[in-house]
CSV table of C-alpha atoms in Angstrom, one decimal:
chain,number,residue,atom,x,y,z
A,1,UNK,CA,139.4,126.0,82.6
A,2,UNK,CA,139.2,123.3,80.0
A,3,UNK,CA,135.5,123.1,78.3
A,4,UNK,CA,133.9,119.9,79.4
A,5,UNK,CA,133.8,117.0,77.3
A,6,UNK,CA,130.5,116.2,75.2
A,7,UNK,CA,129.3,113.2,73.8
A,8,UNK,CA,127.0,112.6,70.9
A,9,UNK,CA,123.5,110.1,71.8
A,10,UNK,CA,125.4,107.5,69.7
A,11,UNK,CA,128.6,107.1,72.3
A,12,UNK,CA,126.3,107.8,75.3
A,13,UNK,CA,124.0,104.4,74.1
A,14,UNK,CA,127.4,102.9,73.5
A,15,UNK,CA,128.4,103.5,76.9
A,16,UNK,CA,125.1,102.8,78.5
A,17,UNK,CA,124.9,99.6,76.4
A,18,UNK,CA,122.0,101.0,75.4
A,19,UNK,CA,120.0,101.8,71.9
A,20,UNK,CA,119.7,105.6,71.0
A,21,UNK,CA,116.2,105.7,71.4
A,22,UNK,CA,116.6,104.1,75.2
A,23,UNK,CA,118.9,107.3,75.8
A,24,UNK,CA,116.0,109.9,74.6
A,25,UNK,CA,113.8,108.3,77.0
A,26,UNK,CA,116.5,108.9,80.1
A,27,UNK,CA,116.3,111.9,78.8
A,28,UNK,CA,112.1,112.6,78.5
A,29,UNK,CA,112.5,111.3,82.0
A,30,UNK,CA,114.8,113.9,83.4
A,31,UNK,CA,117.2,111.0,84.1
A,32,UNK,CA,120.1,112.5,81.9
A,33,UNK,CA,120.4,116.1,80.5
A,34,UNK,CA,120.9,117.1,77.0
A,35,UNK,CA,122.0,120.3,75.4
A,36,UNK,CA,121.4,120.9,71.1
A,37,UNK,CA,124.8,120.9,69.0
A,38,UNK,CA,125.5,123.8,67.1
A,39,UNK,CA,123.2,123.4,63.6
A,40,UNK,CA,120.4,122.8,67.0
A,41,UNK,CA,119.6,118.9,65.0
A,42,UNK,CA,121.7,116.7,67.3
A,43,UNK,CA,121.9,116.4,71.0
A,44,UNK,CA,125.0,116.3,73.2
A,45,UNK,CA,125.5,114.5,76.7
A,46,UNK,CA,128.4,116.3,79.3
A,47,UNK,CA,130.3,113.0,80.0
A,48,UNK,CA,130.4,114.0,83.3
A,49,UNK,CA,126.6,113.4,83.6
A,50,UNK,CA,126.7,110.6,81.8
A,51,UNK,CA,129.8,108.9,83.7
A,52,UNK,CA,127.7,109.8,87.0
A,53,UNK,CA,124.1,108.3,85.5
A,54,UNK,CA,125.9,105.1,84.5
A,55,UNK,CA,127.6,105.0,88.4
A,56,UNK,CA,124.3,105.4,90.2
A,57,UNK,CA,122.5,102.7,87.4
A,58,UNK,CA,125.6,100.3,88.7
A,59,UNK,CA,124.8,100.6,92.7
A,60,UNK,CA,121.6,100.2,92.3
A,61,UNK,CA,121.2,97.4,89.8
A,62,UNK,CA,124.5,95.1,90.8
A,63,UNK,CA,123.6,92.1,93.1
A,64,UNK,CA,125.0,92.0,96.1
A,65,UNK,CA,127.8,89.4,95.2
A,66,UNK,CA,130.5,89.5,98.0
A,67,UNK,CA,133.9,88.0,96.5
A,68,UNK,CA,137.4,87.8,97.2
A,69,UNK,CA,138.9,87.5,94.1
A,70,UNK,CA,139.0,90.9,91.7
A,71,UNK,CA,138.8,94.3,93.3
A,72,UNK,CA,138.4,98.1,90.7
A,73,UNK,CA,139.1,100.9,92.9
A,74,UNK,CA,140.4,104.0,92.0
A,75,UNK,CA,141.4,103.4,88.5
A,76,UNK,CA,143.2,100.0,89.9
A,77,UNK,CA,142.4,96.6,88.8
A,78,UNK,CA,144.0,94.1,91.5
A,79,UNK,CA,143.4,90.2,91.8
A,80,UNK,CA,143.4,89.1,94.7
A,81,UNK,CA,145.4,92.1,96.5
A,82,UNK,CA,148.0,92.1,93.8
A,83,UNK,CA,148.5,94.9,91.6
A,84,UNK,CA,147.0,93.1,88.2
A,85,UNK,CA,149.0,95.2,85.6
A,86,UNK,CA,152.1,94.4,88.0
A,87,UNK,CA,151.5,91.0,87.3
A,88,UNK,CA,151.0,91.2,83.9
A,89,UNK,CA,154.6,92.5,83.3
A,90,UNK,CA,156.0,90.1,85.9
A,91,UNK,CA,154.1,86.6,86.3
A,92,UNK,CA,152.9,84.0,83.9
A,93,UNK,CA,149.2,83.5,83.0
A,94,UNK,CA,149.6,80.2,84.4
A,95,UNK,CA,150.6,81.8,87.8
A,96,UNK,CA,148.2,84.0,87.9
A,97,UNK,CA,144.9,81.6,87.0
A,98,UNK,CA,146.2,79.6,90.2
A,99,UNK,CA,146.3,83.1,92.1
A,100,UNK,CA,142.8,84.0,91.1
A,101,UNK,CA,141.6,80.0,91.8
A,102,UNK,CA,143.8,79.4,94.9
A,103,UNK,CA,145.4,82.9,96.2
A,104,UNK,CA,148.5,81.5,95.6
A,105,UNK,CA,151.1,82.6,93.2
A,106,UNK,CA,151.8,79.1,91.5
A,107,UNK,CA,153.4,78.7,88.3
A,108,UNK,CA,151.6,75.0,87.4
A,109,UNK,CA,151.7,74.0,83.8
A,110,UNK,CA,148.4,73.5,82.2
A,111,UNK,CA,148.1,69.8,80.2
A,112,UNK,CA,145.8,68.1,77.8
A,113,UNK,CA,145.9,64.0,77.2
A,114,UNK,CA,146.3,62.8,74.2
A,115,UNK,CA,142.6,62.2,73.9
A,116,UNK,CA,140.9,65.5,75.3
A,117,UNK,CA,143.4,67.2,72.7
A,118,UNK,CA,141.6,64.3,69.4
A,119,UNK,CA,138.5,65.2,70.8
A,120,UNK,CA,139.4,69.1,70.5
A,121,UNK,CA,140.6,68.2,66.5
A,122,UNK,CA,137.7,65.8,65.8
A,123,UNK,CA,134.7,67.7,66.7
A,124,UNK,CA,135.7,71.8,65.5
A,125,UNK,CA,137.2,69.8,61.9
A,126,UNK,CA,133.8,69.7,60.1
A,127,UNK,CA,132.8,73.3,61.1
A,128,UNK,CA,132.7,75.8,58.0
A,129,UNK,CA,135.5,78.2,56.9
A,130,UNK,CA,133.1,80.9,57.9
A,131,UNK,CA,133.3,79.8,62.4
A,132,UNK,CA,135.1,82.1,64.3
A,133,UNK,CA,137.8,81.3,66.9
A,134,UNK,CA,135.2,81.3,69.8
A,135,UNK,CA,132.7,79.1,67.8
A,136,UNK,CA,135.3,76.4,68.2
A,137,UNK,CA,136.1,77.2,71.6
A,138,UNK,CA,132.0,76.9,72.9
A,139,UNK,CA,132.3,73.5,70.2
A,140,UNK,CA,135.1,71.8,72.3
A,141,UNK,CA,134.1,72.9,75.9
A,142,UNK,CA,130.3,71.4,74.8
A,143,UNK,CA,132.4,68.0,73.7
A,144,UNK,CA,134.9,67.8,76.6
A,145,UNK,CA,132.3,68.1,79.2
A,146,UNK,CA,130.0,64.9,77.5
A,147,UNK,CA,133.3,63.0,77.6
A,148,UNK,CA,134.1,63.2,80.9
A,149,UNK,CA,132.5,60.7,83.1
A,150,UNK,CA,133.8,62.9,86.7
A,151,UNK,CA,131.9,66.3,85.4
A,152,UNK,CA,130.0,66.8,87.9
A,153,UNK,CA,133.0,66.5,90.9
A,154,UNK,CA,132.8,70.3,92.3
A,155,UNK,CA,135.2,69.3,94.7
A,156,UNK,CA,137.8,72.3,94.4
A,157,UNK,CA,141.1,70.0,93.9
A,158,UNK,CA,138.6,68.3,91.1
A,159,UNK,CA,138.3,72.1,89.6
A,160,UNK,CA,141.2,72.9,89.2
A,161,UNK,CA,142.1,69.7,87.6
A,162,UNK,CA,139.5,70.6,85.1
A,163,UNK,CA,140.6,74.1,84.3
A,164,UNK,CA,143.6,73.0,83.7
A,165,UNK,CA,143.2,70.7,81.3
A,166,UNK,CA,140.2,72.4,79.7
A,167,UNK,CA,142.6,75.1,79.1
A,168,UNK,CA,144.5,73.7,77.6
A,169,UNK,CA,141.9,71.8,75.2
A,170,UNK,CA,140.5,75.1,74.4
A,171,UNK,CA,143.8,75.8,72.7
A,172,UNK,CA,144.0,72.6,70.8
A,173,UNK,CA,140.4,73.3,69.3
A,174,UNK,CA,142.1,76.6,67.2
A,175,UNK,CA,143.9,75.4,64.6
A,176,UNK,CA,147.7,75.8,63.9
A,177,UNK,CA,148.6,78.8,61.6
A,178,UNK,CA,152.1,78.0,61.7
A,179,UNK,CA,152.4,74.2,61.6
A,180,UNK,CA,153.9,73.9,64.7
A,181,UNK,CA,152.6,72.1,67.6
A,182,UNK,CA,154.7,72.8,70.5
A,183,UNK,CA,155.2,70.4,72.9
A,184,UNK,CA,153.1,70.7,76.5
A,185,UNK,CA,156.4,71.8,78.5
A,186,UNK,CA,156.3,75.4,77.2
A,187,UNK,CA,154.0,78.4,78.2
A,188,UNK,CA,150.7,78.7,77.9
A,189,UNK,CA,151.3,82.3,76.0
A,190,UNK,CA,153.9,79.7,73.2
A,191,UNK,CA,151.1,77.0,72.7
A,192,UNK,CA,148.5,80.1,71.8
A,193,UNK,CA,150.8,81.9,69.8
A,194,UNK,CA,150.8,79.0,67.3
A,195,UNK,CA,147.5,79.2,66.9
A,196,UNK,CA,147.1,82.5,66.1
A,197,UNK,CA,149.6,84.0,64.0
A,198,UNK,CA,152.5,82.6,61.3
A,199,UNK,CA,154.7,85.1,62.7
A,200,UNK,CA,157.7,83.4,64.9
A,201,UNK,CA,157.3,83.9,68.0
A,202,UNK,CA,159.6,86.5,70.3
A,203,UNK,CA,159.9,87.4,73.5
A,204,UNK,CA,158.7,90.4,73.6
A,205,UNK,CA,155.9,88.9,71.1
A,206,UNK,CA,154.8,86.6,73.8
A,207,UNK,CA,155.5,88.1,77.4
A,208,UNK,CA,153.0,91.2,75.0
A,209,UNK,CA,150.2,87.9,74.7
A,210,UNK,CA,150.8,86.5,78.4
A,211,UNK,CA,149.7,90.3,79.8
A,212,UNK,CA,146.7,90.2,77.6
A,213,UNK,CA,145.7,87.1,79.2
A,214,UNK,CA,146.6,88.1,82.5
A,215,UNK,CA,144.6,91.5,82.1
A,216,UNK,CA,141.5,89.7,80.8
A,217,UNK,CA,142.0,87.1,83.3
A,218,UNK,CA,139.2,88.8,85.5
A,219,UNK,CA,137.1,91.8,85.4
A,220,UNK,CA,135.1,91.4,88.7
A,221,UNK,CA,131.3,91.2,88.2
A,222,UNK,CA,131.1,91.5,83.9
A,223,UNK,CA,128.5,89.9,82.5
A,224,UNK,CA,129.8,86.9,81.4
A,225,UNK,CA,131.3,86.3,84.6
A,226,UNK,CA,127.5,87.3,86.6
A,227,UNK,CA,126.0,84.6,83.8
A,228,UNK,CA,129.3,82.0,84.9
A,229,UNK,CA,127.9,82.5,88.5
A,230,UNK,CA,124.6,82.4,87.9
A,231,UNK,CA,125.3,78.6,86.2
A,232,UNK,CA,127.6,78.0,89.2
A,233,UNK,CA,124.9,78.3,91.8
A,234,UNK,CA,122.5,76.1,90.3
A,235,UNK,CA,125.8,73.4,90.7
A,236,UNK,CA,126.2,73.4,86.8
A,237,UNK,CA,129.5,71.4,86.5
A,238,UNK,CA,132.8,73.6,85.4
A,239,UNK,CA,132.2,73.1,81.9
A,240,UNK,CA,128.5,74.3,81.9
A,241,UNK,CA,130.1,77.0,83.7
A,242,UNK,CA,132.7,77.6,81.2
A,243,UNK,CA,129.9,77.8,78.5
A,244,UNK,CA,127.5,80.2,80.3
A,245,UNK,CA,130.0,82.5,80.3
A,246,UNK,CA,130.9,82.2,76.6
A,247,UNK,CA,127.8,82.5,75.9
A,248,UNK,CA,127.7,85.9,77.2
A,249,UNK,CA,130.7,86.8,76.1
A,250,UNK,CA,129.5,86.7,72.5
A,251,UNK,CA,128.2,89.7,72.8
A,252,UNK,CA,129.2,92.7,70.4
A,253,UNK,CA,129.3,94.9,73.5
A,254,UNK,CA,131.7,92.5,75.7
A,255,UNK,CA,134.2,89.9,74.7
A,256,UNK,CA,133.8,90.4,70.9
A,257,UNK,CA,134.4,94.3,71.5
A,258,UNK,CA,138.3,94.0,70.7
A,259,UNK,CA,136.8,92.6,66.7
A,260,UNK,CA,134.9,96.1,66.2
A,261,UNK,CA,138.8,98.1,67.1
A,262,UNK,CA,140.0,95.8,64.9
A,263,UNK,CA,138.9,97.1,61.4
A,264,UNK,CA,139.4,100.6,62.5
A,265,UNK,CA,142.8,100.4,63.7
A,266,UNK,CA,144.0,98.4,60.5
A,267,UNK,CA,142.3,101.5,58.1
A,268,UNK,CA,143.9,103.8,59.9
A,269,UNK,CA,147.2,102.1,59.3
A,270,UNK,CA,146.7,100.7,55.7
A,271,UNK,CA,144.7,103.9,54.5
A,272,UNK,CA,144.7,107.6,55.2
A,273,UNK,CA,145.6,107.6,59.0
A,274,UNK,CA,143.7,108.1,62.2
A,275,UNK,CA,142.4,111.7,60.9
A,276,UNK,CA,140.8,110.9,57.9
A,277,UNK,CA,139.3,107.2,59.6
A,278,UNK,CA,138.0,109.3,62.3
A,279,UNK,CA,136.2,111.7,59.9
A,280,UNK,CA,134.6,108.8,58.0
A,281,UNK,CA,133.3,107.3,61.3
A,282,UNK,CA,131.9,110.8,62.4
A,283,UNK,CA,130.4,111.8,59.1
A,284,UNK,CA,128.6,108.0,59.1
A,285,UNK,CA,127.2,108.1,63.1
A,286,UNK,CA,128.9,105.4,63.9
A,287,UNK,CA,130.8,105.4,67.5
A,288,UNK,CA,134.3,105.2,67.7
A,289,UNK,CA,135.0,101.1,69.6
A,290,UNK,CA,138.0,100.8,71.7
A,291,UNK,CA,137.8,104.2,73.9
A,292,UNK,CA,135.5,104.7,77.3
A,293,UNK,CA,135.5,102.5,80.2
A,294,UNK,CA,132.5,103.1,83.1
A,295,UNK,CA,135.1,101.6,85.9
A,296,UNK,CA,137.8,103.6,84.3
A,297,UNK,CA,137.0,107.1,84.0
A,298,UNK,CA,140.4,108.2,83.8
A,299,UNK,CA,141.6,105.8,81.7
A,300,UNK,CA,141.8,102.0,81.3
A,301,UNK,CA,145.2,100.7,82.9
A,302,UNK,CA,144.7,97.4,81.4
A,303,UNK,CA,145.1,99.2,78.3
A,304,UNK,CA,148.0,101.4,79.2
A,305,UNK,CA,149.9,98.5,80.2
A,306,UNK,CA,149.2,96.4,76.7
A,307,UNK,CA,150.4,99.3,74.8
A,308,UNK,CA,153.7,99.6,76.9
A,309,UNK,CA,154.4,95.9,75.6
A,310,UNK,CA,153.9,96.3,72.1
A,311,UNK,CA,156.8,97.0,70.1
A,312,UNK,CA,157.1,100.1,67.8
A,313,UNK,CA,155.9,99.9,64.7
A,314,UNK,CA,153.4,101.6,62.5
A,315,UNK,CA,150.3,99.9,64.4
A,316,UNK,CA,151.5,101.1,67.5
A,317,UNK,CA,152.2,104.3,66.6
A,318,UNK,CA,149.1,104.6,64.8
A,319,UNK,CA,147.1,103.3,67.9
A,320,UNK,CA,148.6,106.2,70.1
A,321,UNK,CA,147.8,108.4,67.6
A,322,UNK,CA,144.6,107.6,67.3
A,323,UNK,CA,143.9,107.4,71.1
A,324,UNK,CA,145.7,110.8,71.3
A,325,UNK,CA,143.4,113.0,69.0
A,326,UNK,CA,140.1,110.8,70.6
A,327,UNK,CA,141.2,112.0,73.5
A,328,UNK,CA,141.4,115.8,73.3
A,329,UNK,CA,138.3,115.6,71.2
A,330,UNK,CA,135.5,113.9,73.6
A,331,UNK,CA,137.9,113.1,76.6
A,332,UNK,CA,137.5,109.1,76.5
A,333,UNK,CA,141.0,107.5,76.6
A,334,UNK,CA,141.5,103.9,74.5
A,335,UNK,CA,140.4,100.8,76.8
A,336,UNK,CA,141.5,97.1,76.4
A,337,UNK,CA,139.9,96.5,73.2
A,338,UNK,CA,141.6,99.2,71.2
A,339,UNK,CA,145.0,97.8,73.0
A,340,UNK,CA,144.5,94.3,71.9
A,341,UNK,CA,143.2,94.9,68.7
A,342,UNK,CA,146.6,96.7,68.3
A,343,UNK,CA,148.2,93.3,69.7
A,344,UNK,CA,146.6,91.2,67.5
A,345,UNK,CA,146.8,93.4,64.2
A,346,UNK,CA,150.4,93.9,65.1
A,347,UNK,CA,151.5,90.1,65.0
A,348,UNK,CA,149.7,89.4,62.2
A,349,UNK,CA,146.3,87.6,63.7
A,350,UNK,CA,143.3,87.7,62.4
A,351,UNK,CA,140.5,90.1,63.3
A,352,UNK,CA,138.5,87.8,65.9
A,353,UNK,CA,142.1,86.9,67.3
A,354,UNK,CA,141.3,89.2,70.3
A,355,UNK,CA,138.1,88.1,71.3
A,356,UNK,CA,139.6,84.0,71.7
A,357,UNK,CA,142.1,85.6,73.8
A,358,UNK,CA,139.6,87.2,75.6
A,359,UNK,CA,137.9,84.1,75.6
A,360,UNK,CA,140.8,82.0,76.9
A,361,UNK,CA,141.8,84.4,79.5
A,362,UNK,CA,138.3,84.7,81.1
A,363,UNK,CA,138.3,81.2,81.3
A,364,UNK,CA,139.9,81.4,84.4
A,365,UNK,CA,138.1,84.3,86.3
A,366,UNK,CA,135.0,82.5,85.5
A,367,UNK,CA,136.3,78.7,87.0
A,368,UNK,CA,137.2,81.2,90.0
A,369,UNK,CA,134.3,82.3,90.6
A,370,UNK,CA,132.6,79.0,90.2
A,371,UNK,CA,134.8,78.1,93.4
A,372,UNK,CA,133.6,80.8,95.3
A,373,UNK,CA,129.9,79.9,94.3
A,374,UNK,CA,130.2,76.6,95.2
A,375,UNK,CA,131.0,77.5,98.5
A,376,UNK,CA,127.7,79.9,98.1
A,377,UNK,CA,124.3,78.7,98.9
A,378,UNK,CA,123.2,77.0,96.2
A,379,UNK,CA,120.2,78.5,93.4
A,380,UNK,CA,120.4,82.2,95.7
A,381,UNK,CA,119.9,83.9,91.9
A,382,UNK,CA,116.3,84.1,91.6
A,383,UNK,CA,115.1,88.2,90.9
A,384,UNK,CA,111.7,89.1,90.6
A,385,UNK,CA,110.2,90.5,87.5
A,386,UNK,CA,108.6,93.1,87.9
A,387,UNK,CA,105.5,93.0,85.6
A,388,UNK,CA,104.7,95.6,82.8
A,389,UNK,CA,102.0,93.8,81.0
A,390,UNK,CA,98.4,93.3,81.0
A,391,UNK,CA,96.5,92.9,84.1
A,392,UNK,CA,95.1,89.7,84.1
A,393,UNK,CA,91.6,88.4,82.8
């Protein structure tokens, strides 16, 4: 029988989403259990524990949201019935943001006008060197909402105009790194490419970014997607919706999680290899991003599926590598992040290149469950805190 996996506090409070200090108090609480490490300094978590701590936090603190759009079971992501890593090898992201908004399968081309895409230039030109990709993208979706008169329509036809076209502002609002500006008729995946890499596109290049955005398209109940439904019930209009979920998404623990991977994928390729970057991150405490998954204790298909699409090379292999010797070691397999971190440092984009595709991709999952709130009766988010503090005076 193999010995079962243990993790340090540090990856337990990654996992948890939680400081080290929050997991000692589980602990004084006799909410998770702990065993000493060999020099009897450190503690070590069975991951077993911790996966079934973090399962019964989940039923107990989700709200009951009943949708019809994303569905996890048994290692499985699947939108709207359909196999979602199926799709990502097979249908277009444009298909599938009309499957999430609509149910149906629709390949329908997403366009800007000539002034939504000025606006998108105009108003991300005088931001510093220093903004990221997703600063522009929150800049644009702020300015294309005050521009548009019609907001407010939450009629669904009127959404899914909006989506569209939002989408395809967002992309606009990143600027070109290859000087080309393709022209509206191509893919979704072609128009992004542009602006993210000064590689020439290739097939396999692109139909490797289309399943990233179909992956990230939707993720069920995340927190960005809880804060997009949350803005959705109080009748916020599809780009306040758009922006409530960004603004969650700009966490280091969510959407911006694929930016951690990043740097330690690209040392393990440029320096001494996945050993001796490994050893370094052990000997420092920091925990390992891009591996462990709470819906995916087995292992993150989304992520499976990116790395199938990535062609061979040195990141790649280094990637597998990597995830390979994690593995064996604490038993966590690589998730999204570590997959499209190995995407983006593979076609030459830069380190917050994943987290805009994140960005992008969510997009839609968060429009679709707008639709589904709208439909909702209305402001039904309103928990109770339950006071801690002094007794009144």
């Amino acid at each position: 029988m193999s010995a079962q996996p243990l993790l340090t506090t540090e990856e337990v409070a990654v996992l948890l989403g939680v400081k080290p200090t929050t997991v000692y108090a589980y602990v004084s609480r006799g909410l998770l259990t702990s065993q000493r490490n060999a020099d009897g300094k450190n503690s070590l978590f069975a991951k077993a524990d911790v996966d079934a701590f973090l399962a019964n936090r989940k039923r107990t603190t989700t709200p009951g949201i009943q949708t019809g759009i994303t569905l996890i079971k048994d290692g499985s992501l699947y939108f709207r019935g359909r196999d979602a890593t199926a799709l990502a090898r097979t249908a277009s992201y444009e298909a599938v943001a009309a499957l999430l908004w609509t149910g149906d399968l629709q390949n329908t081309p997403f366009k800007a006008g000539a002034e939504p895409r000025e606006l998108a230039v105009a108003v991300t030109a005088p931001l510093p060197a220093t903004a990221r990709l997703t600063d522009r993208l929150r800049v644009t979706v702020a300015a294309a909402a005050a521009a548009d008169p019609l907001r407010f329509d939450i009629a669904p036809a009127a959404v899914l105009a909006t989506g569209r076209q939002l989408l395809a502002t967002m992309v606009w609002a990143l600027p070109s790194r290859s000087g080309v500006f393709p022209i509206e008729d191509t893919s979704f995946a072609r128009e992004l490419w542009h602006r993210l890499t000064r590689e020439t596109p290739t097939e396999p290049g692109l139909r490797a970014l289309n399943a990233a955005l179909v992956l990230l398209a939707d993720h069920d109940i995340a927190a960005s997607t809880l804060a997009a439904r949350v803005a959705a019930s109080t009748r916020a209009h599809p780009y306040a919706v758009v922006s409530a979920g960004l603004a969650a998404l700009d966490g280091p623990l969510h959407g911006a999680a694929s930016a951690l991977a990043y740097p330690l994928l690209a040392e393990a390729v440029r320096g001494a290899g996945p050993m001796a970057t490994l050893s370094d991150r052990h000997r420092s405490g920091t925990p390992i991003p891009g591996f462990g998954h709470p819906l995916y204790p087995d292992g993150d298909p989304r992520a499976k599926t990116l790395f199938d699409l990535i062609a061979d090379g040195p990141v790649r292999e280094t990637a597998l590598e990597l995830a390979e010797t994690v593995r064996a070691r604490s038993g966590q397999a690589p998730n999204i992040d570590l997959a499209l971190a190995a995407l983006t440092l593979h076609h030459g984009m830069p380190a917050d290149a994943g987290e805009a595709i994140f960005a992008v991709a969510r997009t839609a999952g968060w429009l679709a469950h707008a639709l589904e709130e709208y439909g909702d009766r209305p402001s039904r988010f309103r928990p109770t805190g339950a006071y801690a503090g002094l007794p009144p005076l």
